[in-house]
Short mmCIF file of C-alpha atoms and ligand atoms in Angstrom, two decimals:
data_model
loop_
_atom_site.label_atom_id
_atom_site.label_comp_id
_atom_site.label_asym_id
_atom_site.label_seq_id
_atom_site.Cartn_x
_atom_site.Cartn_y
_atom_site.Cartn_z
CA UNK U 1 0.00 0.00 0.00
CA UNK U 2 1.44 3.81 -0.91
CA UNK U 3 2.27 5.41 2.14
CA UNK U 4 0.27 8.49 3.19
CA UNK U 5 1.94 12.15 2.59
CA UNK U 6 2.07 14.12 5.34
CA UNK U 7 2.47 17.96 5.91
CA UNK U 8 3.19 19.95 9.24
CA UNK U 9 2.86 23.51 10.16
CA UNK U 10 5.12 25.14 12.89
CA UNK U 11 8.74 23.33 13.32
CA UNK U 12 9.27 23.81 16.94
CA UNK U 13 9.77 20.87 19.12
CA UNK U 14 6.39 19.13 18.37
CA UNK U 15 6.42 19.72 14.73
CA UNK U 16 9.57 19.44 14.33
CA UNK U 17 9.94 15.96 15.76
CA UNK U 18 7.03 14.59 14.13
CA UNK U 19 8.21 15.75 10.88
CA UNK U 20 11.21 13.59 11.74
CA UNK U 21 9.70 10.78 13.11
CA UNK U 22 6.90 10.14 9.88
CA UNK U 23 9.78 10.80 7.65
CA UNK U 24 12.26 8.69 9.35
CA UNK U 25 9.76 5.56 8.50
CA UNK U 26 9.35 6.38 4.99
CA UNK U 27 6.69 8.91 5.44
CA UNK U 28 6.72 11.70 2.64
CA UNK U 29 6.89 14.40 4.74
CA UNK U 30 6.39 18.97 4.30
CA UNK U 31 6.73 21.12 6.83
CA UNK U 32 6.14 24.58 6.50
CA UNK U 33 6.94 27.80 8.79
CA UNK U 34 6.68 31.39 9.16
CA UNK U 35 10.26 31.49 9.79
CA UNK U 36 12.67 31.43 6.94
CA UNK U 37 15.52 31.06 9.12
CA UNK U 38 14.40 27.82 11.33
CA UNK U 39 13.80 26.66 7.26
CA UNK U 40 17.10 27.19 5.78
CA UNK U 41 18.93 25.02 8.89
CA UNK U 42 16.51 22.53 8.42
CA UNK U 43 16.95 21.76 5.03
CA UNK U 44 20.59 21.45 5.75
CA UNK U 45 19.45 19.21 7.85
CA UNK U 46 20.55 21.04 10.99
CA UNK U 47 18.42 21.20 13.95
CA UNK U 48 17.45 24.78 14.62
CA UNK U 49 17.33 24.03 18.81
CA UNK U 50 19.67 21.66 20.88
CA UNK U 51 18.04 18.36 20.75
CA UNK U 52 20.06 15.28 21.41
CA UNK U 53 19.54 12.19 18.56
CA UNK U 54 17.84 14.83 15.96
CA UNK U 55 20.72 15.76 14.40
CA UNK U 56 21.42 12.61 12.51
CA UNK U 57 17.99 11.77 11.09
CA UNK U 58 17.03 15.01 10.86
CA UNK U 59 20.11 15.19 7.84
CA UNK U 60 19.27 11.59 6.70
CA UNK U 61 15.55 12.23 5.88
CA UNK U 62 16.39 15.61 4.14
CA UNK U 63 19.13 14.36 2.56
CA UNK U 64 17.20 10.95 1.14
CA UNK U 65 14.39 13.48 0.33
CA UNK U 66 11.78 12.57 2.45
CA UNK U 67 11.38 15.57 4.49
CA UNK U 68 11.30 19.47 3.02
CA UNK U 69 10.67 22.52 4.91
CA UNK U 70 9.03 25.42 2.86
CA UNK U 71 8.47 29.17 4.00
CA UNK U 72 5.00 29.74 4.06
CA UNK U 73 3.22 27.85 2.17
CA UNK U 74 0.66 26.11 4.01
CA UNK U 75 -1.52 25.79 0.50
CA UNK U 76 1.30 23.77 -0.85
CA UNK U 77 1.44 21.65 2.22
CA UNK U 78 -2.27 21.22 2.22
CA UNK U 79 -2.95 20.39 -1.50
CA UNK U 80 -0.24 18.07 -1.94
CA UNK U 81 -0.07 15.53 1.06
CA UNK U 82 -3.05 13.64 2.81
CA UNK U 83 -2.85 14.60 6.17
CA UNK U 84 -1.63 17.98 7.78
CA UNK U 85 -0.70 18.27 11.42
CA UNK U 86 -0.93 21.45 12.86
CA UNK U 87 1.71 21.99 15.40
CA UNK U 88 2.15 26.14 15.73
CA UNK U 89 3.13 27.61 18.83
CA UNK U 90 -0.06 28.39 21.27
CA UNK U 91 1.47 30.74 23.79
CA UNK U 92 0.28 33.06 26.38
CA UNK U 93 -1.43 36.23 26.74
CA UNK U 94 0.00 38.46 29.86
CA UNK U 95 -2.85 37.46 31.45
CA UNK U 96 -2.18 33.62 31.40
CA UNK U 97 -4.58 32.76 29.09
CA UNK U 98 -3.92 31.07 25.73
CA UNK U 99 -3.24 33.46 22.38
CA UNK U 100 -4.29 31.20 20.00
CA UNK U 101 -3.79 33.80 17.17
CA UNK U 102 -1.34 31.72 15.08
CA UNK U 103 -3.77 28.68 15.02
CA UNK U 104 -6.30 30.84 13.78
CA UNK U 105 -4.39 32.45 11.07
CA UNK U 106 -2.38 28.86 10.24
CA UNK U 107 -6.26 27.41 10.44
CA UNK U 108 -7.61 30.05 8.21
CA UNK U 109 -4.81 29.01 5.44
CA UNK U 110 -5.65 25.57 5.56
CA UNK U 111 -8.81 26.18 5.20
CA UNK U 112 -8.16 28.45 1.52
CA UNK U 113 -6.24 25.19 0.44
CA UNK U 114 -8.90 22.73 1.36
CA UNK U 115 -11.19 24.97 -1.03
CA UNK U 116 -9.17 23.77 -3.95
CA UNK U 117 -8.89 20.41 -3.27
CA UNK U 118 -10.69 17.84 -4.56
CA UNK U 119 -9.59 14.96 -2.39
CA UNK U 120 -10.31 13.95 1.27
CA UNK U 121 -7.89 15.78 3.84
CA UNK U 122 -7.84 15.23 7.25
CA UNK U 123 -6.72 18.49 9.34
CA UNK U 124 -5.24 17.66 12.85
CA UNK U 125 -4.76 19.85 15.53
CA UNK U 126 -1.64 18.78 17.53
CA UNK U 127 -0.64 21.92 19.30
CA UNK U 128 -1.99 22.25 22.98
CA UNK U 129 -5.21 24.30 22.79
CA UNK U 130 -7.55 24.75 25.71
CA UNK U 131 -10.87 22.52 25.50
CA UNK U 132 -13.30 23.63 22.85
CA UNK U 133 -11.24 25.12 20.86
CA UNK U 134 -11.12 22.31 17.41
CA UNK U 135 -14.77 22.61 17.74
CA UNK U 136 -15.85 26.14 18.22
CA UNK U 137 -12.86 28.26 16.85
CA UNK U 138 -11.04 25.49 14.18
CA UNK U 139 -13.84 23.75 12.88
CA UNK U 140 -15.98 26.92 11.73
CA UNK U 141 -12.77 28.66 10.25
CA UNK U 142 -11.78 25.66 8.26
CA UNK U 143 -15.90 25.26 7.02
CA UNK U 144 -15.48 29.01 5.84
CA UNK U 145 -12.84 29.22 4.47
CA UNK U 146 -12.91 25.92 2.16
CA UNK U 147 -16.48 25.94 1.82
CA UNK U 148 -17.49 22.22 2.92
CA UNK U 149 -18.38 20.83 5.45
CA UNK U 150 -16.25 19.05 8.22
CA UNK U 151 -17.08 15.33 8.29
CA UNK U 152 -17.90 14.97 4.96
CA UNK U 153 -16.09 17.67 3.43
CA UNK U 154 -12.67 17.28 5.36
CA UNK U 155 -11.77 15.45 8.52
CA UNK U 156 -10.78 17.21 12.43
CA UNK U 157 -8.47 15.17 14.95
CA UNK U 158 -7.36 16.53 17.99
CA UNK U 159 -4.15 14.64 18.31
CA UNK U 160 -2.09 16.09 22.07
CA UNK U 161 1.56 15.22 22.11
CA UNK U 162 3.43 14.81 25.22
CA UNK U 163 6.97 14.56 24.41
CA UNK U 164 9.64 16.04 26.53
CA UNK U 165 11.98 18.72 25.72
CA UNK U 166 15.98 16.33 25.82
CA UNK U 167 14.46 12.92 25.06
CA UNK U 168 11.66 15.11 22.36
CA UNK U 169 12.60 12.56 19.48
CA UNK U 170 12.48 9.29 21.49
CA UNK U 171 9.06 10.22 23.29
CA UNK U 172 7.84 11.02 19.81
CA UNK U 173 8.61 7.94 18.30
CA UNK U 174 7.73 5.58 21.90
CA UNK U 175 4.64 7.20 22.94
CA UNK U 176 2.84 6.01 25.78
CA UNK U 177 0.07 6.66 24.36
CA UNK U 178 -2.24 8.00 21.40
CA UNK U 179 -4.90 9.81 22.24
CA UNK U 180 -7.24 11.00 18.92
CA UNK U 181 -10.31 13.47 19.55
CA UNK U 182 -12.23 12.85 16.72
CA UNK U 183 -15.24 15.32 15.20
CA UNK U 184 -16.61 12.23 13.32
CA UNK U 185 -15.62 8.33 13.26
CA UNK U 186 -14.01 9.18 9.50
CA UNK U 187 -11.95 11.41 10.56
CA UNK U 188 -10.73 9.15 14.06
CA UNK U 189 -10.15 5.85 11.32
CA UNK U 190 -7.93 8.05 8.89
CA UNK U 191 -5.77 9.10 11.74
CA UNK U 192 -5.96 5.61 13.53
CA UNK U 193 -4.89 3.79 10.62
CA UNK U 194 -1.97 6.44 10.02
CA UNK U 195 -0.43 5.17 13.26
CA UNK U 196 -1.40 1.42 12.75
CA UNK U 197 1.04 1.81 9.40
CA UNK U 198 3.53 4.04 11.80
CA UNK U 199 3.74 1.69 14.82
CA UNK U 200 2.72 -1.66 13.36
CA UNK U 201 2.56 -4.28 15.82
CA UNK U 202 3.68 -1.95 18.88
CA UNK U 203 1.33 0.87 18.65
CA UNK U 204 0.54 2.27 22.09
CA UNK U 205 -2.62 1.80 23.44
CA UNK U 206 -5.03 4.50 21.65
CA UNK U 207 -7.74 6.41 23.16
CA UNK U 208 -10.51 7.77 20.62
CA UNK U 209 -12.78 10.31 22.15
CA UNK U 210 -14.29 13.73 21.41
CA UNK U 211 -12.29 16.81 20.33
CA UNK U 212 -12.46 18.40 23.51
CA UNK U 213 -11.68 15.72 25.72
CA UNK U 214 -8.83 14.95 23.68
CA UNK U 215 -7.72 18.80 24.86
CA UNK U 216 -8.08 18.48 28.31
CA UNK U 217 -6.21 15.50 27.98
CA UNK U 218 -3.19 17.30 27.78
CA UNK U 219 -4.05 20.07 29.86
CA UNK U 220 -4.74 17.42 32.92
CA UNK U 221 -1.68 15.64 31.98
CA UNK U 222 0.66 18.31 32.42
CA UNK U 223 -1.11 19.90 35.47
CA UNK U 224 -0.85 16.72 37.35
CA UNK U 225 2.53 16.60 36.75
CA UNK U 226 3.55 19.97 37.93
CA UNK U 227 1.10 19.45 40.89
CA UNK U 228 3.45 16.48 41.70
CA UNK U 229 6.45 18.89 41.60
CA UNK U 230 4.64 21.83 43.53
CA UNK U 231 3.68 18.41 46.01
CA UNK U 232 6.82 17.39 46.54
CA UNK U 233 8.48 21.46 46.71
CA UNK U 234 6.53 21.91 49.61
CA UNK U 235 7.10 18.62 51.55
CA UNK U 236 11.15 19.59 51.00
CA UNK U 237 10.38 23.37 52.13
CA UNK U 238 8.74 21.51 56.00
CA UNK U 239 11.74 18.60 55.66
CA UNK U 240 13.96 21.70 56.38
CA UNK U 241 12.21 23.02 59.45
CA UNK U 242 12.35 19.56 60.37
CA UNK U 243 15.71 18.40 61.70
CA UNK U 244 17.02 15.40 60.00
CA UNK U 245 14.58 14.97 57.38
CA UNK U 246 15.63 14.70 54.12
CA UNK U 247 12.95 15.00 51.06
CA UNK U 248 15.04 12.60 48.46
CA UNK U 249 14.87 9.62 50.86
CA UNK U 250 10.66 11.36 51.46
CA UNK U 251 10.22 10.44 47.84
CA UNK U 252 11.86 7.63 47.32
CA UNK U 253 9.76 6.22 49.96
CA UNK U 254 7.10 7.65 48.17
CA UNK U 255 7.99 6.51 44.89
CA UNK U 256 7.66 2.82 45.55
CA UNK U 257 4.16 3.09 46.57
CA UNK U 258 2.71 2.23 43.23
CA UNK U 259 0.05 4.45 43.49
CA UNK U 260 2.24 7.31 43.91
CA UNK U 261 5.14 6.22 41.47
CA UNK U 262 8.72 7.34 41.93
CA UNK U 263 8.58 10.04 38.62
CA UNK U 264 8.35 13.73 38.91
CA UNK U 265 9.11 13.91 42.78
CA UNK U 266 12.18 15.45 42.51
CA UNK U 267 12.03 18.51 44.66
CA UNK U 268 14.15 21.15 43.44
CA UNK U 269 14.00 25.03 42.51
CA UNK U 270 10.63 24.68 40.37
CA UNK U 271 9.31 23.76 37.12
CA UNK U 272 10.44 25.83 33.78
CA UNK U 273 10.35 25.38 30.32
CA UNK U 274 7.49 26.18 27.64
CA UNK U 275 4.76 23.83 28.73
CA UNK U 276 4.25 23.30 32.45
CA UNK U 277 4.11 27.31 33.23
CA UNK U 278 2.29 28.29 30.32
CA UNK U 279 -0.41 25.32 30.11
CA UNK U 280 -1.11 25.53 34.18
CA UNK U 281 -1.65 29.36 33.91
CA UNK U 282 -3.97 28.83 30.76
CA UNK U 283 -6.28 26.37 32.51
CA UNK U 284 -6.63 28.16 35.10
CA UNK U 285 -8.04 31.13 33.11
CA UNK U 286 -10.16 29.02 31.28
CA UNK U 287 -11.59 27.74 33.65
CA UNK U 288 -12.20 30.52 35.15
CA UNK U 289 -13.82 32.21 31.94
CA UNK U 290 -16.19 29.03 32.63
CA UNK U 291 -16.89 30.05 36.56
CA UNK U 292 -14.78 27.68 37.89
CA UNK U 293 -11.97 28.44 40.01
CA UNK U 294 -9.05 25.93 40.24
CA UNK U 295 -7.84 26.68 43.24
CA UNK U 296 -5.67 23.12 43.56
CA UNK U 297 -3.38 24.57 40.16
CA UNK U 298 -3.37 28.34 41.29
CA UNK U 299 -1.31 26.89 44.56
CA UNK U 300 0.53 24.48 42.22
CA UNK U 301 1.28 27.74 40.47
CA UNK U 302 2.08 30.03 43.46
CA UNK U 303 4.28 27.55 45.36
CA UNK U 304 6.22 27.44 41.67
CA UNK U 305 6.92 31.37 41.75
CA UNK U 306 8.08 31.35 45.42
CA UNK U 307 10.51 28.48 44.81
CA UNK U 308 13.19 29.73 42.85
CA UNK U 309 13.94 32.49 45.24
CA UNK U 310 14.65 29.98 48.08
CA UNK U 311 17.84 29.48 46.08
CA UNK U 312 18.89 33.45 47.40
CA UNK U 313 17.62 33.12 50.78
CA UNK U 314 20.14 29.90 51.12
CA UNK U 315 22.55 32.37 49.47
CA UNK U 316 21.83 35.17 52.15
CA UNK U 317 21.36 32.99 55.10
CA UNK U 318 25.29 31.76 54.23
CA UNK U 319 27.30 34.73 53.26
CA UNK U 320 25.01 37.41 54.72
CA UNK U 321 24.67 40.59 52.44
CA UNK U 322 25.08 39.59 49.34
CA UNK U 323 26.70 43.08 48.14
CA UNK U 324 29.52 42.88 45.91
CA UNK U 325 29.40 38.48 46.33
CA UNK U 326 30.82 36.44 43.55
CA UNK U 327 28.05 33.78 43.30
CA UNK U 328 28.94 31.07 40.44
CA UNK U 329 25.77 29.45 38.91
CA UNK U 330 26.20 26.28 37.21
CA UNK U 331 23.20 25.74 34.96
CA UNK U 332 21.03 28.15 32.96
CA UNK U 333 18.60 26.18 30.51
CA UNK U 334 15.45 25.54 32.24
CA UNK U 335 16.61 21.75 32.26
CA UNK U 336 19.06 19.26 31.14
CA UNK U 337 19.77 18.20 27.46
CA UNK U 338 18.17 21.16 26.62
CA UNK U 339 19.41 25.17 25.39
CA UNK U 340 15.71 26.04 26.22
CA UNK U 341 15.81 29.37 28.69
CA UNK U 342 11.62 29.91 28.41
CA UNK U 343 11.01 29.74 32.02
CA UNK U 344 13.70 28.88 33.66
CA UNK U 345 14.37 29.02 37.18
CA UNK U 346 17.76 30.85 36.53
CA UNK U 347 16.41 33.78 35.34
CA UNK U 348 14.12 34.76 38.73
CA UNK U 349 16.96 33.72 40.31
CA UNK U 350 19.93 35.55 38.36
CA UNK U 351 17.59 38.86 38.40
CA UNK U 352 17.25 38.94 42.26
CA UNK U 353 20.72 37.94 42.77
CA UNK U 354 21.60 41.45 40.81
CA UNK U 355 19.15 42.94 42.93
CA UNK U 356 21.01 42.34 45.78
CA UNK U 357 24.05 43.45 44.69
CA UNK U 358 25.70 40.15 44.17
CA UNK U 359 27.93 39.51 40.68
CA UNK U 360 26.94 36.58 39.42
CA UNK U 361 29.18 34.37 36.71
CA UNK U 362 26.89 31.87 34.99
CA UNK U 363 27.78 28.39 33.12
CA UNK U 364 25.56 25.98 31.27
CA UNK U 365 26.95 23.70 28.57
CA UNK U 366 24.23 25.01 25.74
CA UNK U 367 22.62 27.82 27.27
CA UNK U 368 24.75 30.17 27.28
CA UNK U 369 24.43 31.82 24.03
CA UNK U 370 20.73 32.29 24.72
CA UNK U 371 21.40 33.34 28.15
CA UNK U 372 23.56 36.38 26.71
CA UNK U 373 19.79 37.62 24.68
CA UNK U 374 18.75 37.79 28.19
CA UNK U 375 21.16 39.29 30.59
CA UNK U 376 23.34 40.79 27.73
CA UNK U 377 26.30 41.77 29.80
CA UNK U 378 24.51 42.09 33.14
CA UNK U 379 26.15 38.82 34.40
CA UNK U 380 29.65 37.35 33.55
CA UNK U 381 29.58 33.99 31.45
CA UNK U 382 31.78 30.85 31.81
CA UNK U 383 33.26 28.79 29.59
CA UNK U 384 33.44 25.61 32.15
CA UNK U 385 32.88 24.71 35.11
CA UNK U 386 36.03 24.92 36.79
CA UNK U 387 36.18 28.68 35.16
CA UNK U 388 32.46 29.22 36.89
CA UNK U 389 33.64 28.38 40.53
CA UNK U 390 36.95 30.57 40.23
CA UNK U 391 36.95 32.84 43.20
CA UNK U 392 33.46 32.38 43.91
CA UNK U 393 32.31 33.32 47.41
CA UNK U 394 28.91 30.61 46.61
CA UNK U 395 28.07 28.30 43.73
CA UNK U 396 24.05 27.62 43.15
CA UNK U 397 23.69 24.78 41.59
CA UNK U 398 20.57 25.03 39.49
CA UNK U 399 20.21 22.87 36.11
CA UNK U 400 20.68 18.99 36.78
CA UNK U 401 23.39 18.18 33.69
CA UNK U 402 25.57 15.09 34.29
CA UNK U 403 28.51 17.16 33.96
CA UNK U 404 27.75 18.88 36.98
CA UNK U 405 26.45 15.67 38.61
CA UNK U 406 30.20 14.40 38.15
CA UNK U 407 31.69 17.16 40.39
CA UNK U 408 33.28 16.42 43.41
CA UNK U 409 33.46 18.66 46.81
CA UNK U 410 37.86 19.76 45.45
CA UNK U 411 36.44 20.84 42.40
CA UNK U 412 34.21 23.55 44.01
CA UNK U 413 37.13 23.92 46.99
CA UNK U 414 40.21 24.08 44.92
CA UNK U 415 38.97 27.33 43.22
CA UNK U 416 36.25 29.22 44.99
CA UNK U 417 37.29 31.70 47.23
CA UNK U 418 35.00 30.30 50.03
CA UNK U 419 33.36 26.70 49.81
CA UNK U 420 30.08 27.20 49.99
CA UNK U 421 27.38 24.90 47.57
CA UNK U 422 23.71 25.59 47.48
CA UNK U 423 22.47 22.08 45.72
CA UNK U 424 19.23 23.23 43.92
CA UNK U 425 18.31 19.74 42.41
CA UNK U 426 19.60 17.28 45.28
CA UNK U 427 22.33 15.91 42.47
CA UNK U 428 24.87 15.41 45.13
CA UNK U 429 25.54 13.24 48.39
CA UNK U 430 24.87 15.50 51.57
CA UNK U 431 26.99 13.68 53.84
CA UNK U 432 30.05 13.29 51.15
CA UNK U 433 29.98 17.15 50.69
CA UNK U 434 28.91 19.07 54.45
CA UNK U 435 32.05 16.68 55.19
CA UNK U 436 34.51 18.80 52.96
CA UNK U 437 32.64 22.30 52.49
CA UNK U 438 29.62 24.32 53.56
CA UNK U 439 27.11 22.68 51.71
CA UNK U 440 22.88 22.65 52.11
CA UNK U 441 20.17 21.88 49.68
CA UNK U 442 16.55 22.22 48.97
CA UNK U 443 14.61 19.78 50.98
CA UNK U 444 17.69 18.49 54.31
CA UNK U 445 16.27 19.45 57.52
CA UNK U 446 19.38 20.80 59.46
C1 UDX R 1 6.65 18.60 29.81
C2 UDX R 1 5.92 17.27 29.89
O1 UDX R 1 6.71 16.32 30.63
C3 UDX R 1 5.58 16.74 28.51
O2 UDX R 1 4.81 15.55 28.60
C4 UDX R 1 4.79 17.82 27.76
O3 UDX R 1 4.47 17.38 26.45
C5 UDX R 1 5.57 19.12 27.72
O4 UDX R 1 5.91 19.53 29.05
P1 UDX R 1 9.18 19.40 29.36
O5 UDX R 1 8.69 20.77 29.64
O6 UDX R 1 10.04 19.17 28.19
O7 UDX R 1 7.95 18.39 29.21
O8 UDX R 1 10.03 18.93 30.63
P2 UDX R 1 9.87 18.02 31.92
O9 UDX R 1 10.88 16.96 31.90
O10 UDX R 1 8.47 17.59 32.12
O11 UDX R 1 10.28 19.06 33.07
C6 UDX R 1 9.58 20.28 33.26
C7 UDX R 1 10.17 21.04 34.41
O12 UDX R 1 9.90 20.38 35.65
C8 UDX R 1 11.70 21.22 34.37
O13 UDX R 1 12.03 22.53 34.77
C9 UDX R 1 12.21 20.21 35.38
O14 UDX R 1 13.44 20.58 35.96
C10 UDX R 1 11.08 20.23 36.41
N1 UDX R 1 10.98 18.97 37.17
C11 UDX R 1 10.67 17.81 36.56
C12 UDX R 1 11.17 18.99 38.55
O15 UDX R 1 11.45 20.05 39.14
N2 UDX R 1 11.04 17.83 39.24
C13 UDX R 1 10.73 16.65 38.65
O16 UDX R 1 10.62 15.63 39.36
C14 UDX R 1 10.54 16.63 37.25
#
């Protein structure tokens, strides 16, 4: 049987990576972007963000032609493949909730292209979009604008991802699951079968349901997760009025309660990044709009702002005023394996350090180019390590990398000018390092 052609608009992580990942199995695959730039490295088959095991089949699947990024032309993408997935950035208004002005505008282009087709297209929405939105704001654009109607005209998914920003390609290609909204059962078959051919004998269980539960799929998902962080922040903020307590061995514990499960209870500075913030914030304004208030995520979200800033009250609690302090940070990029800065606990933390007076030196092993679009030359930047901790009067440690998991207590004592470690992420051994320096971390009672 021919394989399906596929298109996909928006090439950040999620489009990106599923670009890839139908292409990589054969798929005939266009993208197509706003953004001319992100094009151009793609179709040299370089990734246009750090994302470990992209690289390579990014360049074989351009290379072998399967995959070609265009610069907008969503009418192209539309009238010559099967299927498009629309994966364009939903991000947020200052008020938290969701601007979905680029899936309108993306949507409305579809829409001109399904007009002049004369084949069946199914159209499906894979960017996170708060419930109701594929039926009340896609749907009607898409019946405008081409002139049919959806079901018999065209088919609507709503098809969430849930990769991960550092393992984006893997969780793409091993899902743990499928979940496909569908507006009609046409529509839910075309898209089924698509990942029958895709996973074969090891597709992941599949959910079909409507369009909007399909949304809030996604929405849940991520909000439990960061509830489990914002859970486990707060036990480690009471282990350390708690003498002797210690929240790593808490959630371990905790972990091997099946119930619970031992994943996202890593207490630490706070979730960052472009998804957990953003998509916590956005529920909780639509929900609002609906006259509910979700007063479980607005603490989920509250505890998250507070967090970060523990990192300078350790600082201040150890070297007193921080006026004129060298304090080394060793990690910028929200997380590790990643050069993503959107929401990253470094920056609340960076910008009060400054505030108090401190100079801070910063290191991250990818970051640090984006960092410098940030702080520009407000803060000093490192090209190691070792170089980091150089006559530092503190070191926060604040993105998990292994590099930095590697350190041991001489590499911070050899070179700072006083040993004192604030461990942000609980990456190292408290009893190995109070031992040889002054060391505390998020979450050890004292
Ligand atoms: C997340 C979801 O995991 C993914 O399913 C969704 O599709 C997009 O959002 P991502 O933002 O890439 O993925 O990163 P994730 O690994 O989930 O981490 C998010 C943040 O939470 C990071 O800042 C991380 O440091 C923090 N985190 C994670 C913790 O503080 N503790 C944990 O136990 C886990």
């Amino acid at each position: 049987m021919k394989k399906q052609t596929i298109s996909v608009l928006g090439i950040g992580y999620v489009g990106l990576c599923t670009a890839v990942g139908f292409a990589s199995r054969g798929y005939n695959v266009i993208a197509s972007t706003h953004d001319a730039e992100k094009a151009a490295k793609i179709n040299k088959g370089i990734p246009p963000f750090h994302e470990p095991n992209l690289q390579k089949l990014l360049e074989e699947t351009v290379q072998n032609g399967l995959l070609n990024c265009l610069i907008n032309q969503t009418e192209t993408a539309v009238l010559e493949t099967d299927l498009t997935f629309n994966a364009v950035g939903t991000p947020s208004k200052p008020d938290g909730s969701i601007d979905l002005q680029f899936i309108e505008t993306s949507t409305y282009e579809i829409g001109k292209a399904l007009n002049k087709k004369n084949t069946y297209h199914v159209v499906i929405v894979k960017s996170t979009v708060v419930p109701g939105t594929t039926q009340n704001i896609v749907k009607p654009i898409l019946e405008k604008e081409s002139k049919k109607l959806c079901g018999s005209g065209f088919g609507l998914c709503m098809n969430p991802e849930f990769l991960r920003q550092g393992s984006a390609f893997e969780d793409t290609m091993h899902t743990d699951r499928i979940v496909i909204g569908e507006y009609d059962k046409k529509s839910g078959d075309a898209l089924e079968s698509l990942y029958q051919d895709f996973y074969g004998k090891n597709i992941p269980p599949t959910i079909r349901t409507t369009l909007s539960t399909a949304e809030l799929i996604k929405y849940a998902s991520n909000s439990l997760l960061a509830t489990k962080i914002s859970f486990i922040n707060t036990m480690a903020n009471l282990c350390e009025k708690i003498p002797g307590a210690d929240v790593k061995i808490v959630a371990t514990a905790m972990g091997l309660d099946k119930r619970i499960g031992p994943l996202f209870l890593n207490a630490g500075l706070g979730y960052g990044g472009s998804c957990f913030p953003k998509d916590v914030k956005a529920l909780i304004a639509h929900s609002k709009n609906l006259g509910y208030r979700l007063e479980l995520l607005e603490a989920v979200e509250s505890i998250n702002k507070t967090q970060p800033l523990k990192a300078v009250q350790f600082c201040k609690e150890l070297l007193g005023n921080l006026k004129g302090k060298r304090v080394a940070i060793l990690g910028l990029a929200f997380k590790a394996d990643t050069d993503d800065m959107r929401e990253a606990r470094a920056i609340p933390i960076i910008n009060q350090l400054l505030e108090e007076g401190a100079n801070v030196t910063a290191y991250d092993p990818v970051a640090v180019p984006i960092a410098k679009t940030i702080f520009e030359n407000k803060i000093q930047y490192a090209s190691s390590a070792t170089a980091c901790l150089k006559n530092a009067d503190c070191c926060l440690l604040v993105t998990e990398w292994d590099e930095f998991k590697k350190l041991k207590p001489e590499d911070f004592t050899k070179s700072m000018k006083q040993p004192v470690l604030i461990d942000g992420r609980r990456i190292y051994d408290p009893e190995e390092f109070s031992r040889k320096m002054k060391f505390t971390a998020i979450g050890l009672g004292h």
